[in-house]
């Protein structure tokens, strides 16, 4: 009862134009979906009734029921064309549903009353059971519009009472008679039907409220994401422009273009340059991440040769490897190993895997890049002999701003964004990324893509792979 009161208190929402549209549509969609089930029950009832009762009057009543069903179908079609925006049309449809409900419930009631009046006395088991089934059906499937449901049930209740009182009026039996017992049983069943209808209605109402809440939540999340992404884009852009000019000026000073730099100042300028570059890399990562998440990165898919791709990435990273005292070896693929992808983004993927492999290796080590085919896939793997990754660290490795070793004693710097961006780019190519690693032994990161078959031209920038080993 409490729940009913609370729901009743919120009834303002039920009849708001939007709420009503949803209810009307839900009502008609369900009515339409169950149309054959209803027709089958009506036909079965009509055949039974025609066999055991007067066939002519039964068929007339059945025909009336079918006419109201056809009206329902016609109404359903008109409502499907309604976009829910015109409230006048909404009210018109509602009135038609109400009218049709009166007609249909009356036709069904007439159908069962016709049977009841033909029975000489007592029982009325068959018509009452038909009416009971019709009421349960309505309670279960018409709960979207409580007014319409109540209208139908009221007409059924009148039919119930009519049948119950039929023999009371006919025979004026004493209160101890079975006829009165049947009458009171009908009252009990009526209460049961009303109780059940209320429960179905509350259930539907609860689901509607839940959906509304989820939709609102979803809208809020979308709005928050939008704000976050705009904030990131603005901040990153605003930082990038002055930082580029700071780095440019520093370079001029460091290169002695503006005059001799005193030895005492050189290390300080070096630190400023290094940190400036780190900051620039972070901003680039943030911008990339924001664009990927907002779906703003348009990939230019073309056939790309796996060997050429690795060659380009290795060339660009050789200086960094030399500075760290590491060597890079490549094992090219000897077959046709082309894939469809955005070359510059794939180079970015390779650069990230390579710079990580170098960053987490010890001086004197070798990083090996292998390109190979695996049936209809191409795998590019980057193997290092570095510190390795402990078990169960996948989330931290591929997460945002997350690092396996996030302690203050960490030797190598980084933003913790590189592999997250890499994973997103690989996935946008329909590829996979993963790694195998053992602590203190080394790691192998690999990416896999569909192999391109057919006679597509190679990306014109592709070059044959030179073995750097
Ligand atoms: P970053 O390198 O900027 O910290 P990444 O997203 O590229 O961020 O990498 C996330 C983390 O995964 C790294 O901080 C490191 O802990 C781990 N990792 C990545 N590549 C390697 C590797 N080759 N060897 C050991 N650890 C690695």
Tab-separated table of C-alpha atoms and ligand atoms in Angstrom:
chain	number	residue	atom	x	y	z
A	1	UNK	CA	0.000	0.000	0.000
A	2	UNK	CA	2.900	2.295	0.907
A	3	UNK	CA	4.468	1.628	-2.485
A	4	UNK	CA	1.184	2.404	-4.201
A	5	UNK	CA	0.901	5.698	-2.308
A	6	UNK	CA	4.464	6.683	-3.234
A	7	UNK	CA	3.852	5.798	-6.840
A	8	UNK	CA	0.579	7.684	-6.795
A	9	UNK	CA	2.395	10.716	-5.384
A	10	UNK	CA	4.697	10.629	-8.408
A	11	UNK	CA	1.817	10.356	-10.835
A	12	UNK	CA	2.675	13.789	-12.286
A	13	UNK	CA	5.388	12.033	-14.294
A	14	UNK	CA	3.118	9.314	-15.607
A	15	UNK	CA	0.943	11.697	-17.497
A	16	UNK	CA	3.597	14.084	-18.730
A	17	UNK	CA	3.472	14.126	-22.559
A	18	UNK	CA	6.751	12.173	-22.755
A	19	UNK	CA	5.609	9.640	-20.140
A	20	UNK	CA	2.276	9.211	-21.842
A	21	UNK	CA	3.877	8.678	-25.222
A	22	UNK	CA	6.071	5.923	-23.802
A	23	UNK	CA	3.103	4.289	-22.088
A	24	UNK	CA	0.903	4.423	-25.164
A	25	UNK	CA	3.673	3.044	-27.356
A	26	UNK	CA	4.576	0.298	-24.870
A	27	UNK	CA	0.901	-0.598	-24.552
A	28	UNK	CA	0.331	-0.877	-28.278
A	29	UNK	CA	3.622	-2.629	-29.008
A	30	UNK	CA	2.807	-5.333	-26.476
A	31	UNK	CA	-0.794	-5.588	-27.644
A	32	UNK	CA	0.476	-6.012	-31.168
A	33	UNK	CA	3.074	-8.597	-30.202
A	34	UNK	CA	0.431	-10.717	-28.475
A	35	UNK	CA	-2.143	-10.400	-31.217
A	36	UNK	CA	-1.880	-14.027	-32.416
A	37	UNK	CA	-1.862	-15.413	-28.909
A	38	UNK	CA	-5.084	-13.501	-28.237
A	39	UNK	CA	-6.690	-14.592	-31.499
A	40	UNK	CA	-5.872	-18.234	-30.779
A	41	UNK	CA	-7.477	-18.018	-27.311
A	42	UNK	CA	-10.581	-16.276	-28.699
A	43	UNK	CA	-10.943	-18.842	-31.463
A	44	UNK	CA	-10.537	-21.793	-29.081
A	45	UNK	CA	-13.104	-20.285	-26.705
A	46	UNK	CA	-15.504	-19.616	-29.595
A	47	UNK	CA	-15.217	-23.195	-30.927
A	48	UNK	CA	-15.859	-24.631	-27.468
A	49	UNK	CA	-18.773	-22.302	-26.806
A	50	UNK	CA	-20.307	-22.890	-30.259
A	51	UNK	CA	-20.205	-26.644	-29.672
A	52	UNK	CA	-21.759	-26.678	-26.199
A	53	UNK	CA	-23.978	-23.562	-26.381
A	54	UNK	CA	-26.114	-21.839	-28.999
A	55	UNK	CA	-23.804	-21.535	-32.039
A	56	UNK	CA	-25.547	-18.563	-33.656
A	57	UNK	CA	-25.403	-16.189	-30.678
A	58	UNK	CA	-21.860	-17.445	-29.881
A	59	UNK	CA	-20.655	-16.635	-33.381
A	60	UNK	CA	-22.290	-13.193	-33.268
A	61	UNK	CA	-20.493	-12.415	-29.985
A	62	UNK	CA	-17.239	-13.803	-31.363
A	63	UNK	CA	-17.624	-11.629	-34.481
A	64	UNK	CA	-17.999	-8.568	-32.235
A	65	UNK	CA	-14.785	-9.489	-30.422
A	66	UNK	CA	-12.966	-9.863	-33.755
A	67	UNK	CA	-14.228	-6.454	-34.904
A	68	UNK	CA	-12.782	-4.807	-31.778
A	69	UNK	CA	-9.498	-6.644	-32.416
A	70	UNK	CA	-9.409	-5.227	-35.940
A	71	UNK	CA	-10.032	-1.745	-34.534
A	72	UNK	CA	-7.102	-2.317	-32.171
A	73	UNK	CA	-4.859	-3.266	-35.064
A	74	UNK	CA	-5.948	-0.184	-37.019
A	75	UNK	CA	-5.247	2.010	-34.000
A	76	UNK	CA	-1.806	0.394	-33.577
A	77	UNK	CA	-0.903	1.335	-37.152
A	78	UNK	CA	-1.890	4.975	-36.698
A	79	UNK	CA	0.037	5.197	-33.459
A	80	UNK	CA	3.214	3.801	-34.986
A	81	UNK	CA	3.203	6.795	-37.322
A	82	UNK	CA	2.883	9.166	-34.339
A	83	UNK	CA	6.232	10.684	-33.346
A	84	UNK	CA	5.026	11.499	-29.834
A	85	UNK	CA	5.561	15.238	-30.281
A	86	UNK	CA	2.018	16.323	-30.999
A	87	UNK	CA	0.098	16.265	-27.681
A	88	UNK	CA	-3.273	16.802	-29.423
A	89	UNK	CA	-2.724	13.653	-31.475
A	90	UNK	CA	-1.605	11.919	-28.257
A	91	UNK	CA	-4.858	12.805	-26.514
A	92	UNK	CA	-6.820	11.649	-29.573
A	93	UNK	CA	-5.045	8.289	-29.582
A	94	UNK	CA	-5.619	7.932	-25.844
A	95	UNK	CA	-9.356	8.567	-26.260
A	96	UNK	CA	-9.521	5.999	-29.056
A	97	UNK	CA	-7.734	3.420	-26.922
A	98	UNK	CA	-10.230	4.094	-24.120
A	99	UNK	CA	-13.187	3.745	-26.481
A	100	UNK	CA	-11.796	0.588	-27.984
A	101	UNK	CA	-11.176	-0.838	-24.526
A	102	UNK	CA	-14.851	-0.260	-23.636
A	103	UNK	CA	-15.939	-1.931	-26.879
A	104	UNK	CA	-13.541	-4.871	-26.601
A	105	UNK	CA	-14.215	-5.533	-22.871
A	106	UNK	CA	-17.962	-5.263	-23.500
A	107	UNK	CA	-17.776	-7.699	-26.440
A	108	UNK	CA	-15.807	-10.219	-24.347
A	109	UNK	CA	-18.223	-9.765	-21.408
A	110	UNK	CA	-21.171	-10.276	-23.744
A	111	UNK	CA	-19.540	-13.429	-25.060
A	112	UNK	CA	-19.272	-14.982	-21.563
A	113	UNK	CA	-22.620	-13.666	-20.330
A	114	UNK	CA	-24.227	-15.236	-23.401
A	115	UNK	CA	-22.869	-18.590	-22.220
A	116	UNK	CA	-23.863	-18.050	-18.593
A	117	UNK	CA	-27.481	-17.186	-19.369
A	118	UNK	CA	-27.815	-20.382	-21.403
A	119	UNK	CA	-26.811	-22.522	-18.407
A	120	UNK	CA	-29.909	-23.533	-16.436
A	121	UNK	CA	-28.359	-23.025	-12.973
A	122	UNK	CA	-25.271	-23.012	-10.755
A	123	UNK	CA	-21.618	-23.465	-11.549
A	124	UNK	CA	-21.059	-21.202	-14.548
A	125	UNK	CA	-17.605	-22.649	-14.415
A	126	UNK	CA	-16.803	-22.172	-18.117
A	127	UNK	CA	-17.882	-18.513	-18.576
A	128	UNK	CA	-16.362	-17.499	-15.245
A	129	UNK	CA	-13.077	-19.139	-16.119
A	130	UNK	CA	-13.019	-17.455	-19.522
A	131	UNK	CA	-13.604	-14.135	-17.808
A	132	UNK	CA	-10.964	-14.876	-15.215
A	133	UNK	CA	-8.423	-15.658	-17.979
A	134	UNK	CA	-9.288	-12.434	-19.805
A	135	UNK	CA	-8.814	-10.440	-16.570
A	136	UNK	CA	-5.459	-12.037	-15.775
A	137	UNK	CA	-4.325	-11.436	-19.351
A	138	UNK	CA	-5.287	-7.749	-19.063
A	139	UNK	CA	-3.616	-7.387	-15.645
A	140	UNK	CA	-0.406	-8.884	-17.005
A	141	UNK	CA	-0.166	-7.050	-20.299
A	142	UNK	CA	-2.116	-3.780	-19.933
A	143	UNK	CA	-0.301	-2.419	-16.904
A	144	UNK	CA	1.345	0.390	-18.891
A	145	UNK	CA	-1.841	2.455	-18.683
A	146	UNK	CA	-3.531	2.034	-15.341
A	147	UNK	CA	-6.607	4.034	-16.384
A	148	UNK	CA	-7.214	1.794	-19.385
A	149	UNK	CA	-6.584	-1.320	-17.309
A	150	UNK	CA	-9.056	-0.180	-14.656
A	151	UNK	CA	-11.619	0.582	-17.338
A	152	UNK	CA	-11.335	-2.924	-18.769
A	153	UNK	CA	-11.322	-4.576	-15.358
A	154	UNK	CA	-14.385	-2.557	-14.267
A	155	UNK	CA	-16.335	-3.897	-17.235
A	156	UNK	CA	-15.139	-7.437	-16.477
A	157	UNK	CA	-16.083	-6.913	-12.811
A	158	UNK	CA	-19.612	-5.953	-13.885
A	159	UNK	CA	-19.778	-9.136	-15.974
A	160	UNK	CA	-18.482	-11.171	-12.996
A	161	UNK	CA	-21.132	-9.660	-10.740
A	162	UNK	CA	-23.810	-10.145	-13.359
A	163	UNK	CA	-23.019	-13.858	-13.653
A	164	UNK	CA	-22.717	-14.172	-9.871
A	165	UNK	CA	-26.061	-12.505	-9.296
A	166	UNK	CA	-27.784	-14.271	-12.187
A	167	UNK	CA	-28.892	-17.273	-10.140
A	168	UNK	CA	-29.455	-15.173	-7.011
A	169	UNK	CA	-32.060	-13.173	-8.951
A	170	UNK	CA	-33.381	-16.253	-10.725
A	171	UNK	CA	-33.924	-18.441	-7.635
A	172	UNK	CA	-33.767	-16.152	-4.540
A	173	UNK	CA	-31.900	-18.921	-2.688
A	174	UNK	CA	-31.286	-18.908	1.112
A	175	UNK	CA	-27.909	-17.520	2.232
A	176	UNK	CA	-26.738	-21.078	3.025
A	177	UNK	CA	-27.155	-22.092	-0.627
A	178	UNK	CA	-24.239	-22.865	-2.966
A	179	UNK	CA	-25.386	-20.073	-5.225
A	180	UNK	CA	-24.429	-17.531	-2.563
A	181	UNK	CA	-21.160	-19.379	-1.942
A	182	UNK	CA	-20.349	-18.966	-5.642
A	183	UNK	CA	-21.244	-15.299	-5.473
A	184	UNK	CA	-18.873	-14.692	-2.523
A	185	UNK	CA	-16.157	-16.697	-4.270
A	186	UNK	CA	-16.508	-14.357	-7.252
A	187	UNK	CA	-15.996	-11.355	-4.937
A	188	UNK	CA	-12.851	-13.022	-3.574
A	189	UNK	CA	-11.524	-13.655	-7.087
A	190	UNK	CA	-12.256	-10.030	-8.023
A	191	UNK	CA	-10.145	-8.846	-5.095
A	192	UNK	CA	-7.348	-11.173	-6.216
A	193	UNK	CA	-7.439	-9.762	-9.771
A	194	UNK	CA	-7.315	-6.172	-8.503
A	195	UNK	CA	-4.413	-6.967	-6.201
A	196	UNK	CA	-2.525	-8.644	-9.035
A	197	UNK	CA	-3.184	-5.723	-11.411
A	198	UNK	CA	-1.788	-3.270	-8.873
A	199	UNK	CA	1.359	-5.408	-8.500
A	200	UNK	CA	1.911	-5.608	-12.256
A	201	UNK	CA	1.348	-1.895	-12.566
A	202	UNK	CA	3.808	-1.059	-9.779
A	203	UNK	CA	6.338	-3.351	-11.368
A	204	UNK	CA	6.023	-1.600	-14.696
A	205	UNK	CA	6.218	1.765	-12.950
A	206	UNK	CA	9.372	0.695	-11.113
A	207	UNK	CA	11.005	-0.384	-14.366
A	208	UNK	CA	10.086	2.933	-15.997
A	209	UNK	CA	11.589	4.876	-13.095
A	210	UNK	CA	14.751	2.771	-13.223
A	211	UNK	CA	15.100	3.413	-16.931
A	212	UNK	CA	14.584	7.130	-16.400
A	213	UNK	CA	17.213	7.198	-13.693
A	214	UNK	CA	19.677	5.249	-15.851
A	215	UNK	CA	19.085	7.587	-18.778
A	216	UNK	CA	19.686	10.634	-16.560
A	217	UNK	CA	22.844	9.022	-15.175
A	218	UNK	CA	24.040	8.295	-18.684
A	219	UNK	CA	23.425	11.882	-19.758
A	220	UNK	CA	25.361	13.178	-16.748
A	221	UNK	CA	28.297	10.860	-17.499
A	222	UNK	CA	28.336	11.932	-21.140
A	223	UNK	CA	28.270	15.600	-20.173
A	224	UNK	CA	31.111	15.092	-17.666
A	225	UNK	CA	33.199	13.261	-20.281
A	226	UNK	CA	32.573	16.020	-22.770
A	227	UNK	CA	33.715	18.664	-20.268
A	228	UNK	CA	36.783	16.602	-19.362
A	229	UNK	CA	37.740	16.136	-22.952
A	230	UNK	CA	37.280	19.835	-23.790
A	231	UNK	CA	39.249	20.815	-20.720
A	232	UNK	CA	42.089	18.494	-21.693
A	233	UNK	CA	42.148	19.750	-25.259
A	234	UNK	CA	42.160	23.416	-24.215
A	235	UNK	CA	44.770	23.038	-21.493
A	236	UNK	CA	47.050	20.971	-23.706
A	237	UNK	CA	46.819	23.448	-26.581
A	238	UNK	CA	47.412	26.406	-24.287
A	239	UNK	CA	50.491	24.679	-22.861
A	240	UNK	CA	51.870	23.461	-26.142
A	241	UNK	CA	52.215	26.830	-27.855
A	242	UNK	CA	54.311	28.619	-25.172
A	243	UNK	CA	56.277	25.432	-24.502
A	244	UNK	CA	57.284	25.144	-28.148
A	245	UNK	CA	58.637	28.663	-28.048
A	246	UNK	CA	60.474	28.027	-24.741
A	247	UNK	CA	62.084	24.871	-26.185
A	248	UNK	CA	63.003	26.697	-29.382
A	249	UNK	CA	64.657	29.529	-27.433
A	250	UNK	CA	66.519	27.062	-25.235
A	251	UNK	CA	67.843	25.298	-28.298
A	252	UNK	CA	69.106	28.559	-29.730
A	253	UNK	CA	70.890	29.331	-26.466
A	254	UNK	CA	72.281	25.779	-26.137
A	255	UNK	CA	73.567	25.799	-29.703
A	256	UNK	CA	75.484	29.011	-28.981
A	257	UNK	CA	73.547	30.902	-31.649
A	258	UNK	CA	73.014	33.762	-29.224
A	259	UNK	CA	76.622	33.779	-28.007
A	260	UNK	CA	78.932	31.664	-25.875
A	261	UNK	CA	77.133	29.939	-22.949
A	262	UNK	CA	79.179	30.016	-19.717
A	263	UNK	CA	80.149	26.508	-18.526
A	264	UNK	CA	78.406	27.070	-15.195
A	265	UNK	CA	75.096	27.705	-16.970
A	266	UNK	CA	75.268	24.772	-19.403
A	267	UNK	CA	74.071	21.988	-17.008
A	268	UNK	CA	71.149	24.115	-15.844
A	269	UNK	CA	70.085	24.789	-19.415
A	270	UNK	CA	70.491	21.072	-20.176
A	271	UNK	CA	68.125	20.158	-17.339
A	272	UNK	CA	65.643	22.810	-18.467
A	273	UNK	CA	65.734	21.414	-22.025
A	274	UNK	CA	65.317	17.815	-20.854
A	275	UNK	CA	62.364	18.623	-18.639
A	276	UNK	CA	60.848	20.804	-21.325
A	277	UNK	CA	60.988	17.887	-23.759
A	278	UNK	CA	59.402	15.613	-21.165
A	279	UNK	CA	56.619	18.102	-20.691
A	280	UNK	CA	56.123	18.373	-24.459
A	281	UNK	CA	55.926	14.547	-24.709
A	282	UNK	CA	53.317	14.478	-21.939
A	283	UNK	CA	51.240	17.121	-23.716
A	284	UNK	CA	51.440	15.189	-26.993
A	285	UNK	CA	50.294	12.037	-25.166
A	286	UNK	CA	47.422	13.886	-23.507
A	287	UNK	CA	46.292	15.326	-26.818
A	288	UNK	CA	46.501	11.915	-28.489
A	289	UNK	CA	44.560	10.288	-25.685
A	290	UNK	CA	41.870	12.925	-25.781
A	291	UNK	CA	41.529	12.622	-29.554
A	292	UNK	CA	41.391	8.827	-29.414
A	293	UNK	CA	38.753	8.849	-26.703
A	294	UNK	CA	36.676	11.453	-28.500
A	295	UNK	CA	36.978	9.378	-31.695
A	296	UNK	CA	38.601	12.383	-33.378
A	297	UNK	CA	41.582	10.550	-34.811
A	298	UNK	CA	40.893	9.795	-38.430
A	299	UNK	CA	43.052	6.914	-39.606
A	300	UNK	CA	44.282	6.913	-43.155
A	301	UNK	CA	44.235	3.215	-44.027
A	302	UNK	CA	46.623	2.101	-46.741
A	303	UNK	CA	48.612	-1.069	-47.414
A	304	UNK	CA	51.756	-0.914	-45.268
A	305	UNK	CA	54.750	-3.246	-45.456
A	306	UNK	CA	55.633	-4.653	-42.031
A	307	UNK	CA	59.388	-4.665	-42.747
A	308	UNK	CA	59.372	-1.074	-44.035
A	309	UNK	CA	57.425	0.031	-40.999
A	310	UNK	CA	59.924	-1.513	-38.576
A	311	UNK	CA	62.819	-0.104	-40.587
A	312	UNK	CA	61.479	3.427	-40.281
A	313	UNK	CA	60.834	3.111	-36.548
A	314	UNK	CA	64.253	1.589	-35.849
A	315	UNK	CA	66.003	4.331	-37.827
A	316	UNK	CA	64.305	7.044	-35.841
A	317	UNK	CA	65.245	5.470	-32.519
A	318	UNK	CA	68.871	4.539	-33.269
A	319	UNK	CA	70.260	7.788	-31.825
A	320	UNK	CA	68.437	7.189	-28.546
A	321	UNK	CA	69.702	3.576	-28.428
A	322	UNK	CA	73.300	4.752	-29.007
A	323	UNK	CA	73.042	7.279	-26.188
A	324	UNK	CA	71.900	4.481	-23.846
A	325	UNK	CA	74.651	2.135	-25.065
A	326	UNK	CA	72.185	-0.401	-26.490
A	327	UNK	CA	71.906	-2.034	-29.871
A	328	UNK	CA	68.829	-2.797	-31.916
A	329	UNK	CA	68.610	-5.906	-34.119
A	330	UNK	CA	65.862	-6.709	-36.596
A	331	UNK	CA	64.694	-10.024	-38.000
A	332	UNK	CA	62.672	-9.276	-41.134
A	333	UNK	CA	59.785	-11.235	-42.490
A	334	UNK	CA	60.737	-13.121	-45.653
A	335	UNK	CA	57.232	-13.388	-47.064
A	336	UNK	CA	54.766	-10.825	-48.262
A	337	UNK	CA	53.825	-9.205	-44.960
A	338	UNK	CA	51.594	-6.263	-45.651
A	339	UNK	CA	48.823	-5.009	-43.513
A	340	UNK	CA	46.201	-2.316	-43.866
A	341	UNK	CA	46.881	0.605	-41.565
A	342	UNK	CA	47.724	4.230	-40.949
A	343	UNK	CA	51.478	4.319	-41.445
A	344	UNK	CA	52.265	7.278	-39.179
A	345	UNK	CA	50.148	5.866	-36.334
A	346	UNK	CA	51.761	2.449	-36.756
A	347	UNK	CA	55.187	4.077	-36.586
A	348	UNK	CA	54.022	5.729	-33.361
A	349	UNK	CA	53.099	2.262	-32.034
A	350	UNK	CA	56.507	0.859	-32.946
A	351	UNK	CA	58.331	3.882	-31.502
A	352	UNK	CA	56.570	3.459	-28.212
A	353	UNK	CA	57.330	-0.270	-27.967
A	354	UNK	CA	60.950	0.352	-28.959
A	355	UNK	CA	61.525	3.273	-26.600
A	356	UNK	CA	60.045	1.256	-23.721
A	357	UNK	CA	62.269	-1.716	-24.577
A	358	UNK	CA	65.330	0.565	-24.574
A	359	UNK	CA	64.238	2.502	-21.507
A	360	UNK	CA	63.799	-0.607	-19.381
A	361	UNK	CA	67.015	-2.336	-20.593
A	362	UNK	CA	70.446	-2.288	-18.997
A	363	UNK	CA	73.427	-0.775	-20.791
A	364	UNK	CA	75.033	-3.127	-23.300
A	365	UNK	CA	71.848	-5.077	-23.981
A	366	UNK	CA	70.180	-5.765	-27.311
A	367	UNK	CA	66.635	-5.074	-28.373
A	368	UNK	CA	65.392	-7.385	-31.126
A	369	UNK	CA	62.500	-6.562	-33.440
A	370	UNK	CA	61.006	-9.456	-35.379
A	371	UNK	CA	58.455	-9.341	-38.177
A	372	UNK	CA	56.763	-12.659	-38.941
A	373	UNK	CA	53.624	-14.103	-40.431
A	374	UNK	CA	51.293	-16.396	-38.505
A	375	UNK	CA	48.899	-17.868	-41.085
A	376	UNK	CA	46.661	-14.905	-41.961
A	377	UNK	CA	48.157	-12.572	-39.342
A	378	UNK	CA	51.317	-10.504	-39.090
A	379	UNK	CA	53.108	-10.301	-35.786
A	380	UNK	CA	55.674	-7.664	-34.923
A	381	UNK	CA	57.447	-8.285	-31.651
A	382	UNK	CA	59.943	-6.221	-29.692
A	383	UNK	CA	62.126	-8.254	-27.372
A	384	UNK	CA	64.418	-6.827	-24.693
A	385	UNK	CA	66.770	-8.270	-22.092
A	386	UNK	CA	65.735	-5.736	-19.487
A	387	UNK	CA	64.208	-5.750	-16.044
A	388	UNK	CA	60.985	-7.603	-17.019
A	389	UNK	CA	57.468	-7.214	-15.679
A	390	UNK	CA	56.028	-9.083	-12.702
A	391	UNK	CA	53.032	-11.399	-13.201
A	392	UNK	CA	49.508	-9.954	-13.139
A	393	UNK	CA	50.571	-6.408	-14.051
A	394	UNK	CA	48.598	-6.151	-17.330
A	395	UNK	CA	46.214	-3.532	-15.967
A	396	UNK	CA	49.046	-1.292	-14.844
A	397	UNK	CA	51.013	-1.831	-18.045
A	398	UNK	CA	48.109	-0.896	-20.345
A	399	UNK	CA	46.266	1.457	-17.963
A	400	UNK	CA	46.194	5.241	-18.080
A	401	UNK	CA	48.839	7.098	-16.067
A	402	UNK	CA	49.858	3.801	-14.556
A	403	UNK	CA	53.261	2.241	-14.251
A	404	UNK	CA	54.393	-1.083	-12.877
A	405	UNK	CA	56.902	0.634	-10.645
A	406	UNK	CA	55.324	3.869	-9.472
A	407	UNK	CA	57.627	4.311	-6.481
A	408	UNK	CA	59.801	7.366	-5.954
A	409	UNK	CA	62.894	5.223	-6.512
A	410	UNK	CA	61.886	4.511	-10.102
A	411	UNK	CA	64.901	4.922	-12.369
A	412	UNK	CA	63.155	5.695	-15.659
A	413	UNK	CA	60.677	8.458	-16.279
A	414	UNK	CA	57.450	8.371	-18.221
A	415	UNK	CA	53.816	9.334	-18.160
A	416	UNK	CA	52.229	5.895	-18.049
A	417	UNK	CA	50.163	6.821	-21.101
A	418	UNK	CA	52.223	5.397	-23.964
A	419	UNK	CA	50.981	1.806	-23.912
A	420	UNK	CA	47.397	2.871	-23.331
A	421	UNK	CA	47.538	5.028	-26.455
A	422	UNK	CA	49.368	2.259	-28.314
A	423	UNK	CA	46.691	-0.269	-27.364
A	424	UNK	CA	43.923	2.050	-28.538
A	425	UNK	CA	45.653	2.637	-31.875
A	426	UNK	CA	46.244	-1.107	-32.373
A	427	UNK	CA	42.625	-1.853	-31.548
A	428	UNK	CA	41.425	0.836	-33.962
A	429	UNK	CA	43.330	-1.203	-36.575
A	430	UNK	CA	41.443	-4.338	-35.510
A	431	UNK	CA	44.726	-5.700	-34.113
A	432	UNK	CA	45.848	-7.205	-30.814
A	433	UNK	CA	48.586	-6.260	-28.412
A	434	UNK	CA	50.144	-8.298	-25.632
A	435	UNK	CA	53.378	-9.250	-23.936
A	436	UNK	CA	55.276	-12.082	-22.309
A	437	UNK	CA	57.780	-11.246	-19.651
A	438	UNK	CA	59.910	-12.681	-16.868
A	439	UNK	CA	61.342	-10.552	-14.071
A	440	UNK	CA	65.078	-9.977	-14.488
A	441	UNK	CA	65.132	-11.816	-17.847
A	442	UNK	CA	63.324	-9.487	-20.234
A	443	UNK	CA	60.060	-8.768	-22.020
A	444	UNK	CA	58.590	-9.302	-25.457
A	445	UNK	CA	55.815	-6.944	-26.503
A	446	UNK	CA	53.972	-7.884	-29.680
A	447	UNK	CA	51.288	-6.495	-31.931
A	448	UNK	CA	49.300	-8.556	-34.420
A	449	UNK	CA	47.289	-7.453	-37.438
A	450	UNK	CA	45.400	-9.096	-40.257
A	451	UNK	CA	47.669	-9.871	-43.138
A	452	UNK	CA	46.809	-8.157	-46.366
A	453	UNK	CA	46.332	-10.443	-49.316
A	454	UNK	CA	45.653	-9.517	-52.934
A	455	UNK	CA	47.429	-7.164	-55.272
A	456	UNK	CA	47.071	-3.814	-53.448
A	457	UNK	CA	50.014	-1.498	-54.008
A	458	UNK	CA	52.474	-1.037	-51.191
A	459	UNK	CA	52.598	2.235	-49.332
A	460	UNK	CA	54.936	4.336	-51.436
A	461	UNK	CA	57.037	5.278	-48.383
A	462	UNK	CA	57.902	1.642	-47.660
A	463	UNK	CA	61.549	0.687	-47.938
A	464	UNK	CA	63.230	-2.708	-47.890
A	465	UNK	CA	64.329	-3.612	-44.379
A	466	UNK	CA	68.006	-3.274	-43.586
A	467	UNK	CA	69.251	-5.683	-40.950
A	468	UNK	CA	70.700	-3.503	-38.205
A	469	UNK	CA	72.071	-6.374	-36.232
B	1	LIG	P1	55.714	4.894	-19.494
B	1	LIG	O1	56.744	4.133	-20.246
B	1	LIG	O2	55.607	6.305	-19.908
B	1	LIG	O3	55.830	4.749	-18.013
B	1	LIG	P2	53.878	3.105	-20.793
B	1	LIG	O4	52.407	3.147	-20.868
B	1	LIG	O5	54.640	3.111	-22.047
B	1	LIG	O6	54.293	4.285	-19.845
B	1	LIG	O7	54.278	1.820	-19.966
B	1	LIG	C1	53.594	1.520	-18.769
B	1	LIG	C2	54.464	0.726	-17.844
B	1	LIG	O8	54.642	-0.611	-18.365
B	1	LIG	C3	55.867	1.233	-17.681
B	1	LIG	O9	55.923	2.257	-16.709
B	1	LIG	C4	56.608	0.004	-17.210
B	1	LIG	O10	56.378	-0.204	-15.842
B	1	LIG	C5	55.917	-1.106	-17.984
B	1	LIG	N1	56.695	-1.461	-19.200
B	1	LIG	C6	56.392	-1.136	-20.465
B	1	LIG	N2	57.280	-1.665	-21.331
B	1	LIG	C7	58.190	-2.341	-20.591
B	1	LIG	C8	59.346	-3.125	-20.889
B	1	LIG	N3	59.785	-3.301	-22.127
B	1	LIG	N4	59.993	-3.673	-19.851
B	1	LIG	C9	59.597	-3.501	-18.580
B	1	LIG	N5	58.500	-2.800	-18.237
B	1	LIG	C10	57.789	-2.214	-19.227
